[in-house]
Coordinates of C-alpha atoms in Angstrom, one line a residue:
Chain A
X1 CA 127.9 -5.3 -73.6
X2 CA 129.2 -2.1 -72.2
X3 CA 127.2 -0.6 -69.4
X4 CA 127.8 2.8 -67.7
X5 CA 126.4 3.0 -64.2
X6 CA 125.4 6.3 -62.5
X7 CA 123.2 7.2 -59.5
X8 CA 119.6 8.4 -59.8
X9 CA 119.2 9.9 -56.3
X10 CA 119.9 7.8 -53.2
X11 CA 117.5 4.9 -53.9
X12 CA 118.1 4.1 -57.6
X13 CA 120.9 3.8 -60.1
X14 CA 120.9 3.8 -63.9
X15 CA 122.8 1.4 -66.1
X16 CA 123.1 2.8 -69.6
X17 CA 124.2 0.8 -72.7
X18 CA 127.1 2.3 -74.6
X19 CA 126.2 4.1 -77.9
X20 CA 127.7 1.3 -80.1
X21 CA 124.9 -1.0 -78.9
X22 CA 122.2 1.3 -80.1
X23 CA 120.0 -0.1 -82.8
X24 CA 118.8 -3.1 -80.9
X25 CA 119.6 -1.7 -77.5
X26 CA 116.1 -2.3 -76.2
X27 CA 116.4 -6.0 -76.9
X28 CA 119.6 -6.0 -74.7
X29 CA 118.0 -3.8 -72.1
X30 CA 115.0 -6.2 -71.9
X31 CA 117.3 -9.1 -71.6
X32 CA 119.3 -7.5 -68.8
X33 CA 116.0 -6.7 -66.9
X34 CA 114.9 -10.3 -67.2
X35 CA 118.3 -11.5 -66.0
X36 CA 118.3 -9.2 -62.9
X37 CA 114.7 -10.2 -62.2
X38 CA 115.6 -13.9 -62.2
X39 CA 118.7 -13.2 -60.0
X40 CA 116.2 -12.4 -57.2
X41 CA 118.6 -9.9 -55.5
X42 CA 116.8 -9.2 -52.2
X43 CA 117.7 -5.4 -52.2
X44 CA 116.6 -4.7 -55.7
X45 CA 113.1 -3.3 -55.3
X46 CA 112.1 -2.6 -58.9
X47 CA 113.4 -2.3 -62.4
X48 CA 112.5 0.1 -65.2
X49 CA 113.9 -0.9 -68.7
X50 CA 113.6 1.8 -71.3
X51 CA 115.3 2.2 -74.7
X52 CA 119.0 2.4 -73.7
X53 CA 118.7 2.4 -69.9
X54 CA 117.8 0.1 -67.1
X55 CA 116.9 1.9 -63.9
X56 CA 117.4 -0.2 -60.8
X57 CA 115.7 0.8 -57.5
X58 CA 117.4 -0.5 -54.4
X59 CA 116.9 -0.5 -50.6
X60 CA 119.8 1.5 -49.1
X61 CA 119.3 -0.1 -45.6
X62 CA 119.6 -3.6 -47.0
X63 CA 122.7 -2.7 -49.1
X64 CA 124.2 -0.9 -46.1
X65 CA 124.1 -4.1 -44.1
X66 CA 125.9 -5.9 -46.8
X67 CA 128.4 -3.1 -47.3
X68 CA 129.1 -3.1 -43.5
X69 CA 130.5 -6.6 -43.9
X70 CA 132.9 -5.4 -46.5
X71 CA 135.2 -2.9 -44.9
X72 CA 135.3 0.5 -46.6
X73 CA 132.6 0.1 -49.2
X74 CA 130.0 2.7 -49.4
X75 CA 126.3 1.8 -50.0
X76 CA 126.6 3.1 -53.6
X77 CA 129.9 1.2 -54.3
X78 CA 128.4 -2.0 -53.0
X79 CA 125.2 -1.7 -55.1
X80 CA 127.2 -0.8 -58.3
X81 CA 129.7 -3.6 -57.8
X82 CA 126.9 -6.2 -57.5
X83 CA 124.9 -4.8 -60.5
X84 CA 128.0 -4.6 -62.6
X85 CA 128.8 -8.2 -61.9
X86 CA 125.3 -9.3 -62.8
X87 CA 125.2 -7.2 -66.0
X88 CA 128.5 -8.7 -67.1
X89 CA 126.9 -12.2 -67.1
X90 CA 123.9 -11.3 -69.1
X91 CA 123.9 -13.3 -72.3
X92 CA 123.5 -11.6 -75.6
X93 CA 119.9 -11.8 -76.8
X94 CA 119.1 -12.1 -80.4
X95 CA 115.7 -11.9 -82.2
X96 CA 115.7 -15.7 -82.2
X97 CA 115.8 -16.0 -78.4
X98 CA 113.5 -13.1 -77.6
X99 CA 109.9 -13.7 -76.7
X100 CA 107.6 -13.4 -79.8
X101 CA 104.0 -12.4 -79.5
X102 CA 101.3 -12.4 -82.2
X103 CA 98.8 -9.6 -81.7
X104 CA 95.5 -10.0 -83.8
X105 CA 94.2 -6.7 -85.1
X106 CA 91.0 -5.7 -86.8
X107 CA 92.1 -2.8 -89.0
X108 CA 89.9 0.2 -90.0
X109 CA 86.2 0.8 -89.6
X110 CA 85.0 1.8 -86.2
X111 CA 88.1 0.1 -84.7
X112 CA 90.5 2.2 -86.6
X113 CA 88.8 5.5 -87.4
X114 CA 92.1 7.2 -88.5
X115 CA 93.2 4.4 -90.9
X116 CA 92.0 6.0 -94.1
X117 CA 93.5 9.4 -93.4
X118 CA 96.7 7.8 -92.3
X119 CA 97.0 5.8 -95.5
X120 CA 96.3 9.0 -97.5
X121 CA 99.0 10.9 -95.6
X122 CA 101.5 8.1 -96.4
X123 CA 100.4 8.1 -100.0
X124 CA 99.2 4.5 -99.9
X125 CA 96.0 2.6 -100.5
X126 CA 94.4 1.4 -97.3
X127 CA 95.2 -2.3 -98.0
X128 CA 98.9 -1.4 -98.7
X129 CA 99.1 0.5 -95.5
X130 CA 97.6 -2.4 -93.4
X131 CA 99.9 -4.9 -95.2
X132 CA 103.0 -2.7 -94.4
X133 CA 102.0 -2.3 -90.8
X134 CA 101.3 -6.0 -90.3
X135 CA 104.5 -7.1 -92.2
X136 CA 106.9 -5.6 -89.6
X137 CA 108.4 -7.2 -86.6
X138 CA 108.4 -4.6 -83.7
X139 CA 110.3 -4.6 -80.5
X140 CA 108.9 -3.4 -77.2
X141 CA 111.2 -0.5 -76.4
X142 CA 109.5 0.3 -73.1
X143 CA 106.2 -0.1 -71.3
X144 CA 104.9 3.0 -69.7
X145 CA 102.8 6.2 -70.0
X146 CA 99.8 4.2 -68.7
X147 CA 100.1 0.7 -67.2
X148 CA 100.8 -1.9 -69.9
X149 CA 101.2 0.6 -72.8
X150 CA 104.0 -0.8 -75.1
X151 CA 106.1 1.6 -77.2
X152 CA 106.9 -0.4 -80.3
X153 CA 110.0 0.4 -82.3
X154 CA 110.5 -0.7 -85.9
X155 CA 107.7 1.1 -87.7
X156 CA 108.5 1.5 -91.4
X157 CA 109.3 5.2 -91.9
X158 CA 106.6 5.7 -94.5
X159 CA 103.9 4.8 -92.0
X160 CA 104.9 7.5 -89.5
X161 CA 102.0 9.8 -88.5
X162 CA 101.7 13.2 -86.8
X163 CA 99.9 13.2 -83.4
X164 CA 96.4 14.5 -83.5
X165 CA 96.0 18.3 -82.9
X166 CA 93.1 17.5 -80.5
X167 CA 93.7 14.4 -78.4
X168 CA 90.7 12.2 -78.0
X169 CA 89.2 12.3 -74.5
X170 CA 88.8 8.5 -74.5
X171 CA 90.6 6.0 -76.6
X172 CA 89.1 2.5 -76.3
X173 CA 91.3 -0.2 -74.7
X174 CA 93.0 -2.4 -77.3
X175 CA 93.3 0.4 -79.9
X176 CA 96.4 0.0 -82.1
X177 CA 97.8 3.4 -82.9
X178 CA 100.7 5.4 -84.5
X179 CA 102.3 8.4 -83.0
X180 CA 105.3 9.9 -84.7
X181 CA 107.7 7.1 -85.7
X182 CA 106.3 4.6 -83.2
X183 CA 103.3 2.3 -83.0
X184 CA 101.6 1.2 -79.7
X185 CA 98.6 -0.3 -78.2
X186 CA 96.3 1.4 -75.6
X187 CA 95.8 -1.0 -72.7
X188 CA 93.0 1.0 -71.0
X189 CA 90.3 3.5 -71.9
X190 CA 92.4 6.7 -71.5
X191 CA 92.8 10.0 -73.3
X192 CA 95.2 9.8 -76.2
X193 CA 96.6 11.7 -79.2
X194 CA 97.9 9.0 -81.5
X195 CA 96.2 8.0 -84.8
X196 CA 94.0 4.9 -84.3
X197 CA 94.3 2.4 -87.1
X198 CA 92.8 -0.8 -85.6
X199 CA 92.0 -2.7 -82.4
X200 CA 93.1 -5.9 -80.8
X201 CA 90.7 -8.1 -78.7
X202 CA 93.7 -9.0 -76.5
X203 CA 93.9 -7.6 -73.0
X204 CA 97.1 -5.7 -72.6
X205 CA 96.8 -5.1 -68.9
X206 CA 95.1 -7.3 -66.3
X207 CA 95.7 -6.5 -62.6
X208 CA 94.4 -10.0 -61.7
X209 CA 97.5 -11.6 -63.3
X210 CA 100.8 -12.0 -61.5
X211 CA 102.4 -10.3 -64.5
X212 CA 99.8 -7.7 -65.2
X213 CA 101.2 -6.4 -68.5
X214 CA 100.9 -8.7 -71.6
X215 CA 104.1 -7.3 -73.1
X216 CA 107.5 -6.5 -71.6
X217 CA 110.5 -4.6 -72.8
X218 CA 112.5 -6.6 -75.3
X219 CA 109.5 -8.7 -76.6
X220 CA 109.0 -8.9 -80.4
X221 CA 105.5 -8.2 -81.7
X222 CA 103.9 -9.1 -84.9
X223 CA 100.4 -7.9 -85.9
X224 CA 98.1 -10.4 -87.5
X225 CA 95.1 -8.9 -89.5
X226 CA 91.7 -10.3 -88.6
X227 CA 88.2 -9.5 -89.6
X228 CA 85.4 -8.2 -87.4
X229 CA 83.8 -11.6 -87.0
X230 CA 87.1 -13.1 -85.7
X231 CA 87.6 -10.0 -83.5
X232 CA 84.2 -10.5 -81.8
X233 CA 84.9 -14.3 -81.3
X234 CA 88.3 -13.6 -79.7
X235 CA 86.8 -10.9 -77.6
X236 CA 84.2 -13.3 -76.3
X237 CA 86.9 -15.9 -75.6
X238 CA 88.8 -13.3 -73.6
X239 CA 85.7 -12.4 -71.6
X240 CA 84.9 -16.0 -70.9
X241 CA 88.5 -16.7 -69.7
X242 CA 88.1 -13.8 -67.3
X243 CA 84.9 -15.2 -65.9
X244 CA 86.6 -18.4 -65.0
Chain B
X1 CA 82.5 -3.2 -39.2
X2 CA 84.0 -0.1 -40.6
X3 CA 84.6 3.6 -40.7
X4 CA 81.7 5.1 -42.6
X5 CA 82.6 8.0 -44.8
X6 CA 80.1 10.8 -44.2
X7 CA 82.1 13.4 -46.1
X8 CA 85.1 12.4 -48.1
X9 CA 87.3 15.5 -47.7
X10 CA 89.3 16.9 -50.6
X11 CA 91.3 13.8 -51.6
X12 CA 91.3 10.9 -49.2
X13 CA 92.9 7.6 -50.2
X14 CA 93.9 4.2 -48.7
X15 CA 97.7 4.0 -48.8
X16 CA 100.3 1.7 -47.5
X17 CA 104.1 1.8 -48.3
X18 CA 103.6 1.3 -52.0
X19 CA 103.4 -1.3 -54.8
X20 CA 106.8 -2.4 -56.0
X21 CA 107.9 -4.9 -58.7
X22 CA 105.6 -3.7 -61.5
X23 CA 107.2 -0.5 -62.8
X24 CA 108.4 -2.4 -65.9
X25 CA 104.6 -2.8 -66.7
X26 CA 104.2 1.0 -66.3
X27 CA 102.6 0.8 -62.8
X28 CA 103.6 3.6 -60.4
X29 CA 105.0 2.7 -57.0
X30 CA 102.5 4.9 -55.1
X31 CA 102.2 4.6 -51.3
X32 CA 102.0 7.2 -48.6
X33 CA 103.4 10.6 -49.7
X34 CA 104.7 11.1 -46.1
X35 CA 105.9 7.6 -45.5
X36 CA 107.3 8.6 -42.1
X37 CA 104.0 9.8 -40.8
X38 CA 102.2 6.6 -42.0
X39 CA 104.8 4.4 -40.4
X40 CA 104.6 6.2 -37.0
X41 CA 100.8 6.2 -37.1
X42 CA 100.9 2.4 -37.5
X43 CA 103.4 1.9 -34.7
X44 CA 101.2 4.0 -32.4
X45 CA 98.3 1.6 -32.8
X46 CA 100.4 -1.5 -32.4
X47 CA 100.5 -2.4 -36.2
X48 CA 103.4 -3.4 -38.4
X49 CA 104.6 -0.1 -39.8
X50 CA 103.6 -1.0 -43.4
X51 CA 99.8 -1.5 -42.8
X52 CA 97.5 0.6 -44.9
X53 CA 96.1 3.8 -43.5
X54 CA 94.1 6.7 -44.8
X55 CA 95.9 9.6 -46.4
X56 CA 94.0 12.9 -46.0
X57 CA 94.8 15.9 -48.3
X58 CA 94.4 19.6 -47.3
X59 CA 90.8 19.1 -46.0
X60 CA 90.0 16.0 -44.2
X61 CA 86.9 13.8 -44.1
X62 CA 84.1 13.1 -41.7
X63 CA 84.1 9.5 -40.5
X64 CA 81.7 7.6 -38.2
X65 CA 83.0 4.6 -36.3
X66 CA 80.8 1.5 -36.3
X67 CA 82.6 -0.1 -33.4
X68 CA 85.2 0.8 -30.7
X69 CA 88.5 1.5 -32.5
X70 CA 92.1 2.4 -31.5
X71 CA 93.4 5.0 -34.0
X72 CA 96.4 7.3 -34.3
X73 CA 96.5 10.5 -36.4
X74 CA 99.8 11.9 -37.6
X75 CA 101.1 14.2 -40.3
X76 CA 99.5 17.6 -41.0
X77 CA 97.4 19.2 -38.3
X78 CA 93.7 19.1 -39.6
X79 CA 92.1 19.9 -36.2
X80 CA 90.4 16.5 -35.7
X81 CA 87.4 16.5 -33.4
X82 CA 85.2 13.8 -31.9
X83 CA 81.7 15.0 -31.0
X84 CA 82.9 18.5 -30.5
X85 CA 86.1 17.8 -28.6
X86 CA 89.5 18.3 -30.3
X87 CA 91.6 15.2 -30.4
X88 CA 95.2 14.8 -29.5
X89 CA 97.5 13.6 -32.3
X90 CA 100.7 11.5 -32.7
X91 CA 99.4 9.1 -30.0
X92 CA 96.9 6.2 -29.5
X93 CA 93.3 7.5 -29.4
X94 CA 90.2 5.6 -28.4
X95 CA 87.2 6.1 -30.6
X96 CA 83.9 4.8 -29.2
X97 CA 81.4 3.1 -31.4
X98 CA 79.0 5.6 -33.0
X99 CA 81.4 8.5 -32.6
X100 CA 82.0 10.9 -35.5
X101 CA 85.5 12.0 -36.3
X102 CA 85.6 15.4 -38.1
X103 CA 88.7 16.8 -39.8
X104 CA 89.0 20.4 -40.9
X105 CA 91.4 22.2 -43.2
X106 CA 95.1 21.7 -42.7
X107 CA 96.5 24.4 -40.4
X108 CA 100.1 23.2 -40.8
X109 CA 101.3 20.7 -43.4
X110 CA 99.4 19.2 -46.3
X111 CA 98.7 15.5 -45.6
X112 CA 97.4 13.8 -42.4
X113 CA 97.4 10.0 -41.8
X114 CA 94.9 7.9 -39.9
X115 CA 96.0 4.4 -38.8
X116 CA 93.6 1.9 -37.1
X117 CA 94.7 -1.0 -34.9
X118 CA 94.5 -4.1 -37.2
X119 CA 94.9 -2.0 -40.3
X120 CA 92.5 -1.4 -43.1
X121 CA 91.0 -4.5 -44.7
X122 CA 90.5 -3.4 -48.3
X123 CA 91.7 -6.0 -50.8
X124 CA 95.4 -5.9 -51.8
X125 CA 96.1 -5.6 -55.6
X126 CA 99.5 -6.7 -57.0
X127 CA 100.9 -6.9 -53.5
X128 CA 99.7 -3.5 -52.1
X129 CA 96.6 -1.9 -50.7
X130 CA 97.7 1.5 -52.0
X131 CA 95.2 3.4 -54.2
X132 CA 96.4 3.9 -57.7
X133 CA 93.8 6.2 -59.2
X134 CA 95.4 6.1 -62.7
X135 CA 95.4 2.3 -63.0
X136 CA 92.2 2.1 -60.8
X137 CA 93.9 -0.3 -58.4
X138 CA 93.9 -0.8 -54.7
X139 CA 92.0 1.1 -52.0
X140 CA 88.2 1.2 -52.6
X141 CA 87.7 0.5 -56.3
X142 CA 91.0 2.2 -57.1
X143 CA 89.7 5.7 -56.4
X144 CA 89.6 8.3 -53.6
X145 CA 86.9 7.9 -50.9
X146 CA 83.3 9.0 -51.5
X147 CA 80.5 9.7 -49.1
X148 CA 78.8 6.5 -48.2
X149 CA 81.9 4.3 -48.5
X150 CA 82.6 1.8 -45.7
X151 CA 86.3 1.5 -45.0
X152 CA 86.7 -2.0 -43.5
X153 CA 88.7 -2.0 -40.2
X154 CA 88.4 -3.1 -36.6
X155 CA 88.3 -6.5 -35.0
X156 CA 86.6 -8.5 -37.8
X157 CA 87.1 -6.4 -40.9
X158 CA 90.7 -5.1 -40.5
X159 CA 93.7 -6.6 -42.4
X160 CA 94.9 -8.5 -39.3
X161 CA 93.7 -8.9 -35.7
X162 CA 94.8 -5.9 -33.5
X163 CA 97.9 -6.8 -31.5
X164 CA 97.7 -7.7 -27.8
X165 CA 99.4 -4.3 -27.2
X166 CA 96.6 -2.5 -29.1
X167 CA 93.9 -4.5 -27.4
X168 CA 95.3 -3.6 -23.9
X169 CA 95.5 0.1 -24.8
X170 CA 92.0 0.1 -26.4
X171 CA 90.6 -1.4 -23.1
X172 CA 92.5 1.0 -20.9
X173 CA 91.6 4.1 -22.9
X174 CA 88.0 3.1 -23.1
X175 CA 87.9 2.8 -19.3
X176 CA 89.6 6.2 -18.9
X177 CA 87.1 7.7 -21.3
X178 CA 84.0 6.4 -19.7
X179 CA 85.3 7.4 -16.2
X180 CA 85.9 10.9 -17.4
X181 CA 82.4 11.1 -18.9
X182 CA 80.9 9.7 -15.7
X183 CA 82.6 12.4 -13.7
X184 CA 80.9 14.9 -16.0
X185 CA 84.2 16.3 -17.3
X186 CA 82.7 16.5 -20.7
X187 CA 86.1 15.7 -22.2
X188 CA 86.4 12.1 -23.2
X189 CA 90.2 11.8 -22.3
X190 CA 90.3 8.8 -24.5
X191 CA 93.9 9.1 -25.4
X192 CA 97.4 8.3 -24.1
X193 CA 99.2 11.0 -22.1
X194 CA 102.4 10.2 -24.0
X195 CA 103.1 10.8 -27.7
X196 CA 105.6 10.4 -30.5
X197 CA 107.5 13.6 -31.3
X198 CA 105.6 15.3 -34.2
X199 CA 107.6 16.3 -37.3
X200 CA 108.3 20.0 -37.8
X201 CA 107.0 21.5 -41.0
X202 CA 108.4 24.9 -41.9
X203 CA 106.3 25.5 -45.0
X204 CA 104.4 28.7 -44.4
X205 CA 107.3 30.5 -42.8
X206 CA 109.6 32.9 -44.7
X207 CA 112.5 30.5 -44.4
X208 CA 110.4 27.8 -46.0
X209 CA 111.0 24.0 -46.2
X210 CA 114.7 23.2 -46.9
X211 CA 115.1 20.1 -49.0
X212 CA 118.5 18.5 -49.3
X213 CA 119.3 17.5 -52.9
X214 CA 121.9 15.7 -54.9
X215 CA 123.0 16.6 -58.4
X216 CA 120.7 15.1 -61.1
X217 CA 121.8 13.2 -64.2
X218 CA 121.7 16.4 -66.4
X219 CA 123.1 18.8 -63.6
X220 CA 126.1 19.5 -65.7
X221 CA 124.0 20.7 -68.7
X222 CA 122.8 23.8 -66.7
X223 CA 124.9 27.0 -66.6
X224 CA 126.8 28.0 -63.5
X225 CA 124.3 30.8 -63.1
X226 CA 121.3 28.6 -63.4
X227 CA 122.7 26.2 -60.8
X228 CA 123.5 29.1 -58.4
X229 CA 120.0 30.5 -58.8
X230 CA 118.5 27.1 -58.0
X231 CA 120.5 26.7 -54.8
X232 CA 120.1 30.3 -53.6
X233 CA 116.5 31.0 -54.7
X234 CA 113.2 30.3 -53.1
X235 CA 110.4 28.4 -54.9
X236 CA 106.7 28.5 -54.3
X237 CA 104.5 25.4 -54.4
X238 CA 101.9 25.7 -57.1
X239 CA 98.2 24.7 -56.8
X240 CA 98.6 22.2 -59.7
X241 CA 100.7 19.9 -57.4
X242 CA 99.4 16.4 -56.6
X243 CA 100.6 12.9 -55.8
X244 CA 102.4 12.7 -59.2
X245 CA 104.5 15.8 -58.7
X246 CA 105.0 19.0 -56.9
X247 CA 105.1 22.0 -59.3
X248 CA 107.3 24.9 -58.3
X249 CA 107.5 28.5 -59.4
X250 CA 110.5 30.8 -58.9
X251 CA 112.2 33.2 -61.1
X252 CA 114.3 33.3 -63.2
X253 CA 113.6 30.2 -65.4
X254 CA 116.4 27.6 -65.2
X255 CA 118.1 27.5 -68.6
X256 CA 119.7 24.3 -69.9
X257 CA 122.7 24.8 -72.1
X258 CA 122.4 21.5 -74.0
X259 CA 119.4 21.4 -76.3
X260 CA 119.3 17.7 -77.2
X261 CA 116.1 15.8 -76.5
X262 CA 116.5 12.9 -74.1
X263 CA 115.3 9.4 -74.9
X264 CA 112.6 8.3 -72.4
X265 CA 114.2 6.8 -69.3
X266 CA 113.2 5.5 -65.9
X267 CA 112.2 8.1 -63.3
X268 CA 111.5 7.7 -59.6
X269 CA 110.2 9.9 -56.8
X270 CA 112.6 12.7 -55.8
X271 CA 113.7 13.5 -59.3
X272 CA 113.6 17.3 -60.0
X273 CA 112.9 17.7 -63.7
X274 CA 112.9 20.9 -65.6
X275 CA 110.6 21.1 -68.6
X276 CA 111.2 23.7 -71.3
X277 CA 109.5 26.5 -69.3
X278 CA 112.4 26.4 -66.9
X279 CA 110.3 25.9 -63.7
X280 CA 111.1 22.7 -61.7
X281 CA 108.7 19.8 -60.9
X282 CA 109.6 17.4 -58.1
X283 CA 108.3 13.9 -58.9
X284 CA 106.4 12.3 -56.0
X285 CA 104.9 9.0 -55.0
X286 CA 102.5 8.5 -58.0
X287 CA 105.0 9.7 -60.7
X288 CA 105.0 7.9 -64.1
X289 CA 107.6 5.3 -64.5
X290 CA 109.4 6.9 -67.5
X291 CA 109.9 10.4 -68.6
X292 CA 112.0 12.5 -71.0
X293 CA 112.7 15.8 -69.2
X294 CA 116.2 16.7 -68.1
X295 CA 116.9 16.1 -64.4
X296 CA 118.6 19.0 -62.6
X297 CA 118.7 17.5 -59.0
X298 CA 117.2 14.8 -56.8
X299 CA 115.6 15.2 -53.4
X300 CA 117.2 13.0 -50.7
X301 CA 114.8 10.2 -49.7
X302 CA 115.0 11.3 -46.1
X303 CA 113.4 14.6 -47.0
X304 CA 110.5 13.3 -49.1
X305 CA 108.1 13.4 -46.1
X306 CA 108.8 17.1 -45.9
X307 CA 107.9 17.5 -49.5
X308 CA 104.7 15.6 -48.9
X309 CA 103.7 18.3 -46.3
X310 CA 104.4 21.2 -48.6
X311 CA 101.1 22.8 -49.6
X312 CA 100.3 25.3 -52.3
X313 CA 101.7 28.7 -51.4
X314 CA 104.5 27.2 -49.2
X315 CA 108.1 28.1 -49.8
X316 CA 110.9 25.6 -50.7
X317 CA 114.6 26.0 -50.8
X318 CA 117.3 23.6 -51.8
X319 CA 120.7 22.7 -50.2
X320 CA 123.2 20.4 -52.0
X321 CA 124.5 17.3 -50.2
X322 CA 126.5 14.3 -51.4
X323 CA 125.2 10.8 -52.0
X324 CA 127.0 9.2 -49.1
X325 CA 125.7 11.9 -46.8
X326 CA 122.2 11.2 -48.1
X327 CA 122.6 7.5 -47.3
X328 CA 123.9 8.4 -43.8
X329 CA 120.8 10.5 -43.1
X330 CA 118.5 7.8 -44.4
X331 CA 120.1 5.3 -42.1
X332 CA 119.9 7.6 -39.1
X333 CA 116.2 8.1 -39.7
X334 CA 115.7 4.4 -40.0
X335 CA 117.4 3.9 -36.7
X336 CA 115.3 6.6 -35.0
X337 CA 112.2 4.8 -36.2
X338 CA 113.4 1.5 -34.8
X339 CA 114.1 3.3 -31.5
X340 CA 110.7 4.8 -31.5
X341 CA 109.1 1.4 -32.2
X342 CA 110.8 0.0 -29.2
X343 CA 109.8 2.9 -27.0
X344 CA 106.2 2.5 -28.1
X345 CA 106.1 -1.3 -27.6
X346 CA 107.5 -0.9 -24.1
X347 CA 104.7 1.4 -23.1
X348 CA 102.0 -0.6 -21.6
X349 CA 98.9 0.9 -20.0
X350 CA 98.8 1.3 -16.3
X351 CA 95.6 0.3 -14.7
X352 CA 93.4 3.3 -15.4
X353 CA 91.1 2.8 -12.4

């Protein structure tokens, strides 16, 4: 892997994967983020993996103390040297070794009010459209926009949808949606402009968990179609688990 | 026992130094916009510098103390009063049980901070008490304060027991206050005669607030003329500014030569991004974790407290510095805070009798 490191202000730096790695760059960026997280570097404050970049926030005071022990190194040089060393030792991650996650989805009806129109725009029958969406393996390219929202790469080109002209004031949590060439899942009730094709009973964001987001960059997601009865049963299970 | 919110003010939230480690899940870092003012306020009441305090915005709240408290008010000057008497700021202040603290509109600066000895005892969420209004986390129900809220603080309800230093000052100032009242002075005198040096905010003046900046990742994609205009021009803070970002307006629009769209990437407070309109936005404490706009420059961390105090209508100018210089300034500020901490800890109340 070839990483280029540059500063992002005086408390962060950006490691960017070289262009050749594009394609599955988010799998590699996710792997690098996990690796750095496990390395438990005391002066790394936070990490933001996204598409081709990994942003690393650091504590300049802590790094300065380390740099002071190494004559002549600036804070930035010290931080870059350490991060470079860690990135060089990240193993290559393939689809086999990534974390897989099955996400049950009830497509259409009140859970996916834009499904029929979306299928029509793609020139498909509704069942074909659902099949095509559920057949893919998607990679989490980044988690952002709102807490826990996964941007999923790997949508078949035929399923791409324009964003709505008038964004909804409230998209229900769990909604599975398509915006442009990406698909995603709304973790909270928030305003949103993507086309809603279904809903999952899974909770994408839970602040009571030590890892509050269900998905992280680099994970591979498969959608599993379920009917409404199964949706309600799984939703009840989730609610019961939260009570405990 | 608590501070009871009688009027919430414009936008008052519980903030500590922020929530780190969850940006990969899309959670903002948050924390006090003016981190320096919050830290000093905490030190002035004998707390660790990272305890939660209240962040007040433009117009402050009205709060009633349910028990005797030792507080400190720093940051913007919002003319705080207790029962009709103006309070001194940037120092330990005794607030008697039943007293009402009234804040007004900011005369200078934008955000004031209130720290209480023992901290604020609202529950921490994901390692921080900071209010994240987007994720509805931290503070009181993850939202700004409302009338009728009880902010837990003081001996029993604070985050920790007030330090022996704080307890000694609270007792001494209480004695001083009741002595003054007994002598019919009318003024409670319930505060220390010494103070921490307040920050200077140049916002409303013609010269404006000077922020020191480093080149951003897409600095080179702007024309020579655009860069020169950015460093020589003056920018006015827009009303649509908030904890996510400070929006600026100055003419002419900054034109980027490259036209390519950027892939979404990590962003952090201090980034100066320029959307298509050509007017810069400086990202602040509650900024999103990822964004796609080009980054022209980056405000040095040491100057972010000055940005926090810029209110709508204030003027801002930019001066370029290097990364090593920015780190040097950051380190110098850190040292001055440590020196201040020692100076405060060494001040013990003389017998007030």
